[in-house]
C-alpha positions as a Markdown table, in Angstrom:
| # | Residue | x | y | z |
|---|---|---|---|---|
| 1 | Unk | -82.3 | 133.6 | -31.5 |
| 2 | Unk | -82.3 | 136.8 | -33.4 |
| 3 | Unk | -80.2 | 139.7 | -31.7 |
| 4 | Unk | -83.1 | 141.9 | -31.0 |
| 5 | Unk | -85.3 | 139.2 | -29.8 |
| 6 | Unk | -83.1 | 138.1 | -27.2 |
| 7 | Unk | -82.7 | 142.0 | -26.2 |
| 8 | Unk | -86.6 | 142.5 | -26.3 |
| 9 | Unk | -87.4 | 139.7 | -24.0 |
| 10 | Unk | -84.4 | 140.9 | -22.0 |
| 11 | Unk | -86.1 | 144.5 | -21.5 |
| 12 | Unk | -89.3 | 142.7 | -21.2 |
| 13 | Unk | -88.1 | 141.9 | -17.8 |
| 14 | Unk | -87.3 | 145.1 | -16.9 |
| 15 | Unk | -91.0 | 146.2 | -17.8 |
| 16 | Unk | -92.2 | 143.9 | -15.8 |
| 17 | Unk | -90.6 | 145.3 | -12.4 |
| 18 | Unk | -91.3 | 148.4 | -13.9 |
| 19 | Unk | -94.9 | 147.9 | -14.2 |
| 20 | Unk | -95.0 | 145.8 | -10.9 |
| 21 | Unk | -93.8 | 148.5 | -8.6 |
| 22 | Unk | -95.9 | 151.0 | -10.3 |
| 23 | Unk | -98.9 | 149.2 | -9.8 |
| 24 | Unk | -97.7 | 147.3 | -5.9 |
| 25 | Unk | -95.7 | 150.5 | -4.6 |
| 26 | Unk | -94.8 | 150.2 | -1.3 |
| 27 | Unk | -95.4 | 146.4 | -1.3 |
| 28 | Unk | -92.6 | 145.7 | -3.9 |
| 29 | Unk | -90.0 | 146.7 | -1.1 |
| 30 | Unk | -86.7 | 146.9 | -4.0 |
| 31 | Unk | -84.2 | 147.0 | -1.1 |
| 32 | Unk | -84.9 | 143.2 | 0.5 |
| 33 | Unk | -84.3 | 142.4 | -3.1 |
| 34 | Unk | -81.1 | 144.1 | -3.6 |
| 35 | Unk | -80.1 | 142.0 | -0.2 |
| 36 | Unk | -81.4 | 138.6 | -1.7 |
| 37 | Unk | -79.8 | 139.3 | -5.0 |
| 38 | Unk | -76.3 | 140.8 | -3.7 |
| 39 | Unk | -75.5 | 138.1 | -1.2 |
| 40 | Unk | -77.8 | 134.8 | -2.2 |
| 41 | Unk | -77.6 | 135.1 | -5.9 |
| 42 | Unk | -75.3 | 137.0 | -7.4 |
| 43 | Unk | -72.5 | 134.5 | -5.7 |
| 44 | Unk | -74.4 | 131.7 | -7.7 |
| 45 | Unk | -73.5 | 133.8 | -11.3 |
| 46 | Unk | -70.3 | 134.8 | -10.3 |
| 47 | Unk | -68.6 | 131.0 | -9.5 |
| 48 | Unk | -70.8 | 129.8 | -11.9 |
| 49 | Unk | -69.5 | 131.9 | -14.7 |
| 50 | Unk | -65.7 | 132.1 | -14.0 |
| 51 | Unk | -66.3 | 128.1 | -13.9 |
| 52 | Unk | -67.9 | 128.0 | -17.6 |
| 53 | Unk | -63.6 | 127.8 | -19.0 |
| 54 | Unk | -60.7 | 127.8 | -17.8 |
| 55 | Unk | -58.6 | 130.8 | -16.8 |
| 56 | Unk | -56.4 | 132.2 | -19.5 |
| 57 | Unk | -54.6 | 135.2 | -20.7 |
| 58 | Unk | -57.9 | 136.7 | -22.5 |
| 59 | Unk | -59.9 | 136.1 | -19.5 |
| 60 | Unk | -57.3 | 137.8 | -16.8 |
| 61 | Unk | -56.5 | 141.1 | -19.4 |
| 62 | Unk | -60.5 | 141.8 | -19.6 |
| 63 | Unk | -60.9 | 143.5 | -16.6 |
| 64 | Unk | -57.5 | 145.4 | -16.6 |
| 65 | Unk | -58.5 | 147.0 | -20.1 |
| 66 | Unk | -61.9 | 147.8 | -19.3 |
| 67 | Unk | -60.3 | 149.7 | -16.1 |
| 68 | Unk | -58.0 | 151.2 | -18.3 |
| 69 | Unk | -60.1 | 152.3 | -20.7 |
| 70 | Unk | -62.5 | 153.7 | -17.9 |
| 71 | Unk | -59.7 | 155.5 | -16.6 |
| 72 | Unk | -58.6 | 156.6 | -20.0 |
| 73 | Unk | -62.1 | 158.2 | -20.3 |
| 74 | Unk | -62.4 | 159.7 | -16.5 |
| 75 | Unk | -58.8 | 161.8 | -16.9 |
| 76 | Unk | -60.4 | 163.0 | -20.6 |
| 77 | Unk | -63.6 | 164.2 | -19.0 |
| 78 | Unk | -61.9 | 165.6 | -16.2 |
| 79 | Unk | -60.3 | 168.0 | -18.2 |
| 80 | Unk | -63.7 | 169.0 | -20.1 |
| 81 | Unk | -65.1 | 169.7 | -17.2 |
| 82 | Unk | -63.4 | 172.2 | -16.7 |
| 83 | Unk | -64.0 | 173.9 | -19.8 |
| 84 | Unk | -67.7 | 172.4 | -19.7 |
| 85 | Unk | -69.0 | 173.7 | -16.1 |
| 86 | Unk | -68.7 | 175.7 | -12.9 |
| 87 | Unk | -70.1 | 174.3 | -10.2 |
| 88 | Unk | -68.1 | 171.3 | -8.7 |
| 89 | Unk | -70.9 | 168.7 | -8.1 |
| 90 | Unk | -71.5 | 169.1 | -12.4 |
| 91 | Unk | -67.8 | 168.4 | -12.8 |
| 92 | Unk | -67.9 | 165.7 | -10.3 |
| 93 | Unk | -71.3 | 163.9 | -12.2 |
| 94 | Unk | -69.9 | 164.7 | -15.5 |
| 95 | Unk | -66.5 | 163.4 | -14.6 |
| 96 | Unk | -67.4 | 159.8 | -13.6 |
| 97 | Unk | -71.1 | 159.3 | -14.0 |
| 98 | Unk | -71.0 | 158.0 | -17.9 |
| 99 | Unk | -68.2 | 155.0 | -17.2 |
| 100 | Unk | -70.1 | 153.6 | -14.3 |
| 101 | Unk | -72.4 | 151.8 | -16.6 |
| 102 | Unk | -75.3 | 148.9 | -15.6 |
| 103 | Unk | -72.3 | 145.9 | -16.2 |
| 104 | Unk | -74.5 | 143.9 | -13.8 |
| 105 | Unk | -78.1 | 144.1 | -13.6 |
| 106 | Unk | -78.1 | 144.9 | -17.8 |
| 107 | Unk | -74.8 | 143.9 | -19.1 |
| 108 | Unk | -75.1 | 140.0 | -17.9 |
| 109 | Unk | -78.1 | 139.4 | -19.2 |
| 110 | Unk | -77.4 | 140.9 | -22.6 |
| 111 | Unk | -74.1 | 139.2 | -23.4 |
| 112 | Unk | -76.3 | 136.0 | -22.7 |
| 113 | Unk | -78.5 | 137.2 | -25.0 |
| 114 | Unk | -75.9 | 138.4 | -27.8 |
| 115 | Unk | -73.3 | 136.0 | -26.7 |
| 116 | Unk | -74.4 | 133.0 | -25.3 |
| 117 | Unk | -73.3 | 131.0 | -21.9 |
| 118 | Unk | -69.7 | 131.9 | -23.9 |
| 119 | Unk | -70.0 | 135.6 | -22.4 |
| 120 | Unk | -70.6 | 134.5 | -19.0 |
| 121 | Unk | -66.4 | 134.4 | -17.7 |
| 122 | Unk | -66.3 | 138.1 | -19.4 |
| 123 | Unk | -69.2 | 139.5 | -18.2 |
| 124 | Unk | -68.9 | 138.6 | -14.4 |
| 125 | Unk | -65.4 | 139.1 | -14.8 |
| 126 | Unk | -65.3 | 142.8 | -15.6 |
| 127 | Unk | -68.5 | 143.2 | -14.2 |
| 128 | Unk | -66.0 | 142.8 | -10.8 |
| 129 | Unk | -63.6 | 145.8 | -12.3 |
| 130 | Unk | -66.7 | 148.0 | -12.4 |
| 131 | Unk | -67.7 | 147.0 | -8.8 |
| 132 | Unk | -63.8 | 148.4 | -7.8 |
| 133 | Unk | -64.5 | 151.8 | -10.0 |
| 134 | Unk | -67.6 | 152.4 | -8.4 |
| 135 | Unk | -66.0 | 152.4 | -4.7 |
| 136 | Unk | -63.1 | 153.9 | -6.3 |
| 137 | Unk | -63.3 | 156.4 | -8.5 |
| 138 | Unk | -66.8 | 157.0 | -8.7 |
| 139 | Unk | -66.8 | 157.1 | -4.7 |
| 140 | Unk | -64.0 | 159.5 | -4.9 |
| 141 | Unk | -65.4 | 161.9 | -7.5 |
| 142 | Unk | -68.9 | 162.4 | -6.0 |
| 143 | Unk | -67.9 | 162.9 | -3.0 |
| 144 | Unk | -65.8 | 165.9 | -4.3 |
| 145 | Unk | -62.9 | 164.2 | -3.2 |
| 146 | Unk | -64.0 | 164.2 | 0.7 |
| 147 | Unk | -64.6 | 159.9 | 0.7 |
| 148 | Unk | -63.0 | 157.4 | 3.5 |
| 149 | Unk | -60.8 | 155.5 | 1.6 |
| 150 | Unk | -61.0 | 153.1 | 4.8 |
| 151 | Unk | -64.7 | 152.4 | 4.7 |
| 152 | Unk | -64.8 | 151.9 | 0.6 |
| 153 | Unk | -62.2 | 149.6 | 1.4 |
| 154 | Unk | -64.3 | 148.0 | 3.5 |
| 155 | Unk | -67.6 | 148.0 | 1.7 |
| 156 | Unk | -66.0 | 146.8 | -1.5 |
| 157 | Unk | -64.6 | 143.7 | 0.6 |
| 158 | Unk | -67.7 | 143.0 | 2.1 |
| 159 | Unk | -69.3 | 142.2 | -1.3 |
| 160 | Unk | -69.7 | 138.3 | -1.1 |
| 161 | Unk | -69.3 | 138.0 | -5.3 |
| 162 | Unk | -65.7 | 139.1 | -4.6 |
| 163 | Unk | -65.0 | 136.1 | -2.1 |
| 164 | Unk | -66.9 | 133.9 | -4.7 |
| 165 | Unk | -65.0 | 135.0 | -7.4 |
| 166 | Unk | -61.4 | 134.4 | -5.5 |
| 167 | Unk | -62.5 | 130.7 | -4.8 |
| 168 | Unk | -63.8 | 130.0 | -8.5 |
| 169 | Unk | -60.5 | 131.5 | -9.7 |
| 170 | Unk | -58.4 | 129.0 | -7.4 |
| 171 | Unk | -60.7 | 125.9 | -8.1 |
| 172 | Unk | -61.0 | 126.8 | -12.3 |
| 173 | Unk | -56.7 | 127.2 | -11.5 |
| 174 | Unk | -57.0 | 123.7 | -10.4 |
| 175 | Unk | -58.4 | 122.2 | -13.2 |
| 176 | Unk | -61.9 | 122.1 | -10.9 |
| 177 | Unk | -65.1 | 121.2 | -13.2 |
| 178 | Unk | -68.4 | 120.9 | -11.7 |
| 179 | Unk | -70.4 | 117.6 | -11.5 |
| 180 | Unk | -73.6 | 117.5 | -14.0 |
| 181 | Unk | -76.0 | 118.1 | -10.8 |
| 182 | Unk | -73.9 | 120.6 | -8.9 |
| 183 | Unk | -73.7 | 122.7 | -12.1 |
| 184 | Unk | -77.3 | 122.7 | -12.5 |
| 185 | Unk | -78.1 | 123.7 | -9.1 |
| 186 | Unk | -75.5 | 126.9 | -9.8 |
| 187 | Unk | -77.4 | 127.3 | -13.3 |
| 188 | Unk | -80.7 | 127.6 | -11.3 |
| 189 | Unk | -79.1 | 130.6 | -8.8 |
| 190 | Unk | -77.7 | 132.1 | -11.7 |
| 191 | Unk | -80.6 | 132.1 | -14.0 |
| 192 | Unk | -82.5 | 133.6 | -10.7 |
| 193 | Unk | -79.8 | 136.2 | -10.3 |
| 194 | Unk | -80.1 | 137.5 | -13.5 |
| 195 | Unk | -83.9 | 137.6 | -13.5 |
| 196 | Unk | -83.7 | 139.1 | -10.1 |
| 197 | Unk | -81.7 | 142.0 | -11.0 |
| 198 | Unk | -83.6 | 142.5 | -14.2 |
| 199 | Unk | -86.8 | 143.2 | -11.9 |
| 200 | Unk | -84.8 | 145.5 | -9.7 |
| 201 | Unk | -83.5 | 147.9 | -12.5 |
| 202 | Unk | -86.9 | 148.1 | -13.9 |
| 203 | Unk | -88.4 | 149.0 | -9.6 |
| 204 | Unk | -85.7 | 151.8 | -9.6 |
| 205 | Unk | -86.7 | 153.0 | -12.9 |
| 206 | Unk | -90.1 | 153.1 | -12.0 |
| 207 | Unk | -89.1 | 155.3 | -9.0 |
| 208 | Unk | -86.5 | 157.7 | -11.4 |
| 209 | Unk | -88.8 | 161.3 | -11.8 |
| 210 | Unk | -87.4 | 163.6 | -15.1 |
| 211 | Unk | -88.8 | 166.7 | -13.4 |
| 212 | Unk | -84.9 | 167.8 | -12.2 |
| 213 | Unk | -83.0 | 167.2 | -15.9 |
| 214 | Unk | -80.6 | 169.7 | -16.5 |
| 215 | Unk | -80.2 | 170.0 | -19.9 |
| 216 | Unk | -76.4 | 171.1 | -20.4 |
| 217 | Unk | -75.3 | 168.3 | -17.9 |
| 218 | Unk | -77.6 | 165.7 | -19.5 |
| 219 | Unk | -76.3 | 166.8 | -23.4 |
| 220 | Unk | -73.0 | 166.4 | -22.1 |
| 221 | Unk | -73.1 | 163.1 | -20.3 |
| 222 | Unk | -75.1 | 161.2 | -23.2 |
| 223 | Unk | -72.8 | 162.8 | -25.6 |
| 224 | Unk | -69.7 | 161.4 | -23.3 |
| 225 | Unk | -71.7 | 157.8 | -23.1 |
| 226 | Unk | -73.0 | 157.1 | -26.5 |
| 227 | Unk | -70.5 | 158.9 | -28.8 |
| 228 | Unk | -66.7 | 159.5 | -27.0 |
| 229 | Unk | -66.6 | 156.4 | -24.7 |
| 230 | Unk | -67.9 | 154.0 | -27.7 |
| 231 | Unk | -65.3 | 155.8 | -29.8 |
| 232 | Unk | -62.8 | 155.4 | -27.3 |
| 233 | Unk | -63.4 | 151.7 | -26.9 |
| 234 | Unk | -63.8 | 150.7 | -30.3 |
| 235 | Unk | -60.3 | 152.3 | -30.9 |
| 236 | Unk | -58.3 | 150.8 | -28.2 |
| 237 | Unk | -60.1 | 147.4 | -28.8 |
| 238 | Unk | -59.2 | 147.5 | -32.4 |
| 239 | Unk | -55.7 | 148.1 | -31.8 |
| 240 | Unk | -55.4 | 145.1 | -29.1 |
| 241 | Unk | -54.2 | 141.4 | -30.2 |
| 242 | Unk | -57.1 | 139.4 | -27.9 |
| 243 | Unk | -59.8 | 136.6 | -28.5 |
| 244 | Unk | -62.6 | 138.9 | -29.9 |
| 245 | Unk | -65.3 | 137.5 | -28.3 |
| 246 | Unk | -63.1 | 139.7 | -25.3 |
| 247 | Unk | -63.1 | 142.4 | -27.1 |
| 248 | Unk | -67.2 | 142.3 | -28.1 |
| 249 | Unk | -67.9 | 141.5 | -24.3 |
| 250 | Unk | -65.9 | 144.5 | -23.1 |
| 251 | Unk | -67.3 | 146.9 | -25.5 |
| 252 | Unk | -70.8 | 146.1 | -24.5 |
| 253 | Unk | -69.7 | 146.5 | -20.7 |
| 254 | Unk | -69.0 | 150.0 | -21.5 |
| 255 | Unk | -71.9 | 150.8 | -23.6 |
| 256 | Unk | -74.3 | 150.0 | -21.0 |
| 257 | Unk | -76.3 | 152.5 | -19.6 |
| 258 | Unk | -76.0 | 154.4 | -16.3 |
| 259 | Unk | -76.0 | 152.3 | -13.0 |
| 260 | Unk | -78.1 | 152.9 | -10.2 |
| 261 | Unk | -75.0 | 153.1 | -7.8 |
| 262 | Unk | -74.3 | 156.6 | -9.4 |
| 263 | Unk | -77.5 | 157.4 | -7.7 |
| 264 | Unk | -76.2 | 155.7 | -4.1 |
| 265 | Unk | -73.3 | 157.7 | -4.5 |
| 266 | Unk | -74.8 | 161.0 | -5.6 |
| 267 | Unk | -77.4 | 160.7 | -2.6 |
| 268 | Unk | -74.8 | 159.6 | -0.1 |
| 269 | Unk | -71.9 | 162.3 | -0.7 |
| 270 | Unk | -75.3 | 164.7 | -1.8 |
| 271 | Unk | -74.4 | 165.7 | -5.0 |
| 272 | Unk | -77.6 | 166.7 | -7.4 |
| 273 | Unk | -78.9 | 162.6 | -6.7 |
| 274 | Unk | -82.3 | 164.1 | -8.0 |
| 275 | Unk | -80.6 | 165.4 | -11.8 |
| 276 | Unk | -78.5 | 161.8 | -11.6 |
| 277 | Unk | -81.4 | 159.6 | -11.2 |
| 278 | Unk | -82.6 | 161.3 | -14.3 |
| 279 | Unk | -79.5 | 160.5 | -16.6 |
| 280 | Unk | -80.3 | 156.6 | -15.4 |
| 281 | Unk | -83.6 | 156.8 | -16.9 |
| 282 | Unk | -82.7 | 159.2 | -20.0 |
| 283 | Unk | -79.5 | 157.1 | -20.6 |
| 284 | Unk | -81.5 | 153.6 | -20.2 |
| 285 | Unk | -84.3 | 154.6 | -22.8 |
| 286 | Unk | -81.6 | 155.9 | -25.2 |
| 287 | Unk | -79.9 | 153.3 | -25.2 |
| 288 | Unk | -82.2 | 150.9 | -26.9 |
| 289 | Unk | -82.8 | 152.6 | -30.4 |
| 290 | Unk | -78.8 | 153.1 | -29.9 |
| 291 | Unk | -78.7 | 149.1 | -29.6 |
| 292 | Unk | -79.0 | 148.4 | -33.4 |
| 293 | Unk | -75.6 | 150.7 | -34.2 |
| 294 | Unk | -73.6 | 149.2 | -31.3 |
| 295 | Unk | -74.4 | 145.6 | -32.9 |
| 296 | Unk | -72.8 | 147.0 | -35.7 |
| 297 | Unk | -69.6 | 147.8 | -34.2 |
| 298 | Unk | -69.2 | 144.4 | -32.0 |
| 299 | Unk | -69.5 | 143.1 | -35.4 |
| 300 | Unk | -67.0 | 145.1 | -37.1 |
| 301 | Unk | -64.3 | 143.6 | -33.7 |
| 302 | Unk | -62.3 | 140.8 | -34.5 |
């Protein structure tokens, strides 16, 4: 299937729970879906993906350079920020917002779609490293350094995809393969996962207002997430002796637009969660034309 058709009917998903929790409101309730799709089917994608191959070398690195590189680009907009802005909570949504990208509700399905059932070990694999910046880093940085370390801990172990991961991991170690039948029931959860979290990125959009963008913040966060961190990336990822279809999957992972999470975070540790939920939306519709260019560049990684 042609690049952009896959991405088209990928978005065309999205649309869809747009449209439907314009239209239902109230009745599309997006938070019984995040529980449904964070501990029923998000398990099924995560051991059914870190079973598509066996562990190796190129499988275990991905996460560690895509936190690396995410740190890379925190320390580098740290020290912007200071140059950039005045008030803390800026600094703070400047500093982290642009690296925690949509690697899970977005990045899944479109390394399917680009990638095939190939992508599927990469994608849920860093797709875990993103889970630890967000109630690292990211929890750290909005809340202005004032977080419990304790109870991010704790949240982050709670996640059941972490627990699913670990046992995949162990039985893939083992030489583990899954029967025809079992492996089509975790196709079905999986397929139902990503589906699933398709519909919820396109409820919260629906829900995302642009009356409260600021316009030097939002300059400066696109310009941080569609020209340094892709420049960034593409740099270190050159420079790295890995399988390339690695290197693709992580470059996507970083190009992806802002997650809702920076929205949990910026509302929870209240730090301008109206002017974040704004660069979700601004960042998600830009980066579609975008698309096209950053096809280029996974093209130019081998």
């Amino acid at each position: 299937m042609d690049s952009f058709e896959a991405v088209f009917f990928i978005y065309l998903f999205i649309f869809i729970g747009f449209v439907a929790k314009k239209y239902f409101k109230e009745r599309i309730d997006e938070k019984s879906l995040v529980v449904l799709s964070v501990y029923i089917f998000q398990p099924f994608l995560t051991f059914w993906g870190l079973l598509k191959r066996p562990i190796d070398f190129d499988l275990a690195i991905a996460p560690f350079i895509f936190f690396g590189i995410s740190l890379l680009m925190i320390v580098i907009n740290y020290l912007l920020a200071k140059r950039l802005f005045s008030d803390p909570k800026d600094r703070s949504i400047f500093t982290v917002s642009a690296v925690i990208g949509n690697t899970g509700n977005l990045g899944v399905p479109l390394g399917l779609a680009l990638f095939g059932q190939e992508s599927l070990p990469y994608t849920t694999i860093v797709n875990l490293a993103n889970v630890f910046m967000v109630y690292s880093f990211g929890a750290y940085f909005y809340s202005r350094g004032n977080f419990d370390v304790k109870q991010s801990i704790l949240n982050t172990i709670k996640l059941p995809i972490l627990w699913f991961a670990l046992v995949a991991i162990i039985l893939s170690a083992t030489g583990f393969k899954p029967s025809k039948e079992f492996d089509l029931f975790l196709q079905m959860g999986s397929f139902t996962a990503i589906v699933l979290q398709l519909l919820i990125f396109g409820s919260y959009l629906a829900k995302i207002g642009l009356s409260h963008i600021e316009p030097k913040l939002t300059l400066s966060v696109t310009g941080v997430k569609f020209f340094l961190l892709p420049l960034l990336s593409f740099v270190v990822l050159a420079l790295l002796p890995i399988d390339p279809l690695s290197k693709k999957v992580i470059f996507m992972e970083m190009m992806m637009p802002l997650a809702v999470a920076n929205v949990n975070l910026a509302a929870l540790y209240r730090c301008k969660e109206l002017a974040v939920t704004s660069l979700i939306f601004i960042t998600s519709a830009l980066f579609i034309p975008l698309l096209p260019l950053y096809i280029k560049f996974l093209g130019a990684l081998h």
